[in-house]
XYZ file of C-alpha atoms in Angstrom:
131
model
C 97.451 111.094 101.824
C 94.568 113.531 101.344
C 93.425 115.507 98.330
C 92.278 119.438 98.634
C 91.227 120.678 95.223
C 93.314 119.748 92.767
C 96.125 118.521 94.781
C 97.175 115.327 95.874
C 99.230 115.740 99.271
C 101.599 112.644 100.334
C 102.879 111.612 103.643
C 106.297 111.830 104.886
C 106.165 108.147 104.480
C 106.037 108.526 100.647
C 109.348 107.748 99.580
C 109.703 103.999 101.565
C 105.972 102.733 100.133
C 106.565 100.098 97.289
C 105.936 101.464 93.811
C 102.838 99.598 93.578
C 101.334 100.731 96.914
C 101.663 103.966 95.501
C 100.063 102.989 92.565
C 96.869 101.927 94.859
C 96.893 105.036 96.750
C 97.350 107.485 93.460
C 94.700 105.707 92.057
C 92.228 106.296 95.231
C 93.436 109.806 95.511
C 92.157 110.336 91.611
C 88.992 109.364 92.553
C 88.405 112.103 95.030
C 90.701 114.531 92.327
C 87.382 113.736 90.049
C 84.937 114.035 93.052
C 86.767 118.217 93.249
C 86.113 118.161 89.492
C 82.720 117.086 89.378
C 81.930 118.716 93.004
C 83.788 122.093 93.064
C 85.436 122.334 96.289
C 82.229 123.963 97.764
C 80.345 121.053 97.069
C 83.037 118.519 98.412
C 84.004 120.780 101.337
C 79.838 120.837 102.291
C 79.723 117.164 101.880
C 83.232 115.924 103.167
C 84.315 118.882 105.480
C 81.174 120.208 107.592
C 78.658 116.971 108.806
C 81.378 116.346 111.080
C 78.488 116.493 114.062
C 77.011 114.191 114.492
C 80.111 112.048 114.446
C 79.457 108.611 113.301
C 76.322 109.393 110.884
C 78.557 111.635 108.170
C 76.591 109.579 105.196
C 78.247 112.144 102.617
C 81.561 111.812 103.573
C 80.895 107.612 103.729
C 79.831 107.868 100.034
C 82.815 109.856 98.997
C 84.805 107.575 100.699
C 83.687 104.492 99.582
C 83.640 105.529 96.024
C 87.332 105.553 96.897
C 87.813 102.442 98.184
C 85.960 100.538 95.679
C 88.943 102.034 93.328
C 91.478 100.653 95.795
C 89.737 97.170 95.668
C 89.530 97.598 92.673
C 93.565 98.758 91.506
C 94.867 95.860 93.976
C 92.747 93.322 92.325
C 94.231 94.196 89.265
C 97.830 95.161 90.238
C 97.892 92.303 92.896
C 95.395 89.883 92.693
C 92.136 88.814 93.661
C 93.293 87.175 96.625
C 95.336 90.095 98.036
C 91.667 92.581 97.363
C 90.364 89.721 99.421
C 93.387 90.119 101.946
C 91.242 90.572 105.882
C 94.125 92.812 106.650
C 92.819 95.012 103.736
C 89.515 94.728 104.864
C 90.163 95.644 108.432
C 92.319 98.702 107.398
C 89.316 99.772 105.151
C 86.574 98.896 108.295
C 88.412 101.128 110.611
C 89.154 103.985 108.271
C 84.968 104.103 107.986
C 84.593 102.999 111.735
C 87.398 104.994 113.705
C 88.723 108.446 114.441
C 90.208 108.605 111.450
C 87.434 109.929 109.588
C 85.741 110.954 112.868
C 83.917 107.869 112.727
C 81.947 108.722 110.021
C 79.804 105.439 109.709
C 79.944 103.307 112.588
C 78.533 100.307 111.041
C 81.828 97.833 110.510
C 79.057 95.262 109.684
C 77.903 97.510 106.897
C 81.122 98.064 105.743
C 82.430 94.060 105.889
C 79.419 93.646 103.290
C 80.004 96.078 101.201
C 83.704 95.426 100.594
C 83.033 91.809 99.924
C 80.602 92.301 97.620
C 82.231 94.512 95.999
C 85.422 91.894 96.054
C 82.981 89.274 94.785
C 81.938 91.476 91.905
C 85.405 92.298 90.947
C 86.317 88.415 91.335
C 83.367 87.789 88.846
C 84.755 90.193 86.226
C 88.379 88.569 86.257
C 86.833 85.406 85.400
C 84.628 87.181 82.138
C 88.143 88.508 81.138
């Protein structure tokens, strides 16, 4: 699933996802639909497009990113649970989309990124308590 502009395009895949995986994804994709908005597409093509090189230090593209994936902590903690935002299969899937090819490694810290997700799964975990 990727967004360009103002459009959201889905895998072939689609159709077989469960309604509330789609749900998670949607609601990651609308992040970066607000990034566009707030960006313009020159702005999130300079900072999610171009510091491809060098591979592995593409902070921008990390920050866009992870602004993302604190919304799909954040939808699966509410859709799912706390314990399934907490899920290490969720967290490895999110490490390797920061730490592998599939964003041209664009931070190559999996360290980093451990920390940051389960903070950001503590912090989430604090607020459904307060609710």
């Amino acid at each position: 699933t990727t967004v360009i502009g103002r459009t959201i395009y889905l895998p072939s895949r689609w159709g077989a996802m469960r309604d509330i995986d789609r749900v998670i994804v949607l609601r990651h994709e609308a992040v970066h639909l607000r990034q566009f908005a707030r960006y313009g597409i020159v702005g999130m093509s300079l900072v999610y497009l171009f510091p491809i090189l060098p591979a592995g230090l593409s902070i921008g593209r990390a920050l866009i990113e992870w602004e993302a994936y604190r919304e799909t902590l954040r939808a699966t903690a509410e859709l799912v649970g706390i314990e399934a935002a907490a899920d290490p299969a969720l967290e490895a899937h999110i490490v390797a989309q920061f730490t592998t090819a599939a964003y041209a490694f664009m931070w190559p810290f999996p360290g980093h990124v451990r920390r940051l997700i389960r903070r950001e799964v503590e912090q989430l975990g604090r607020e459904a308590t307060r609710a």
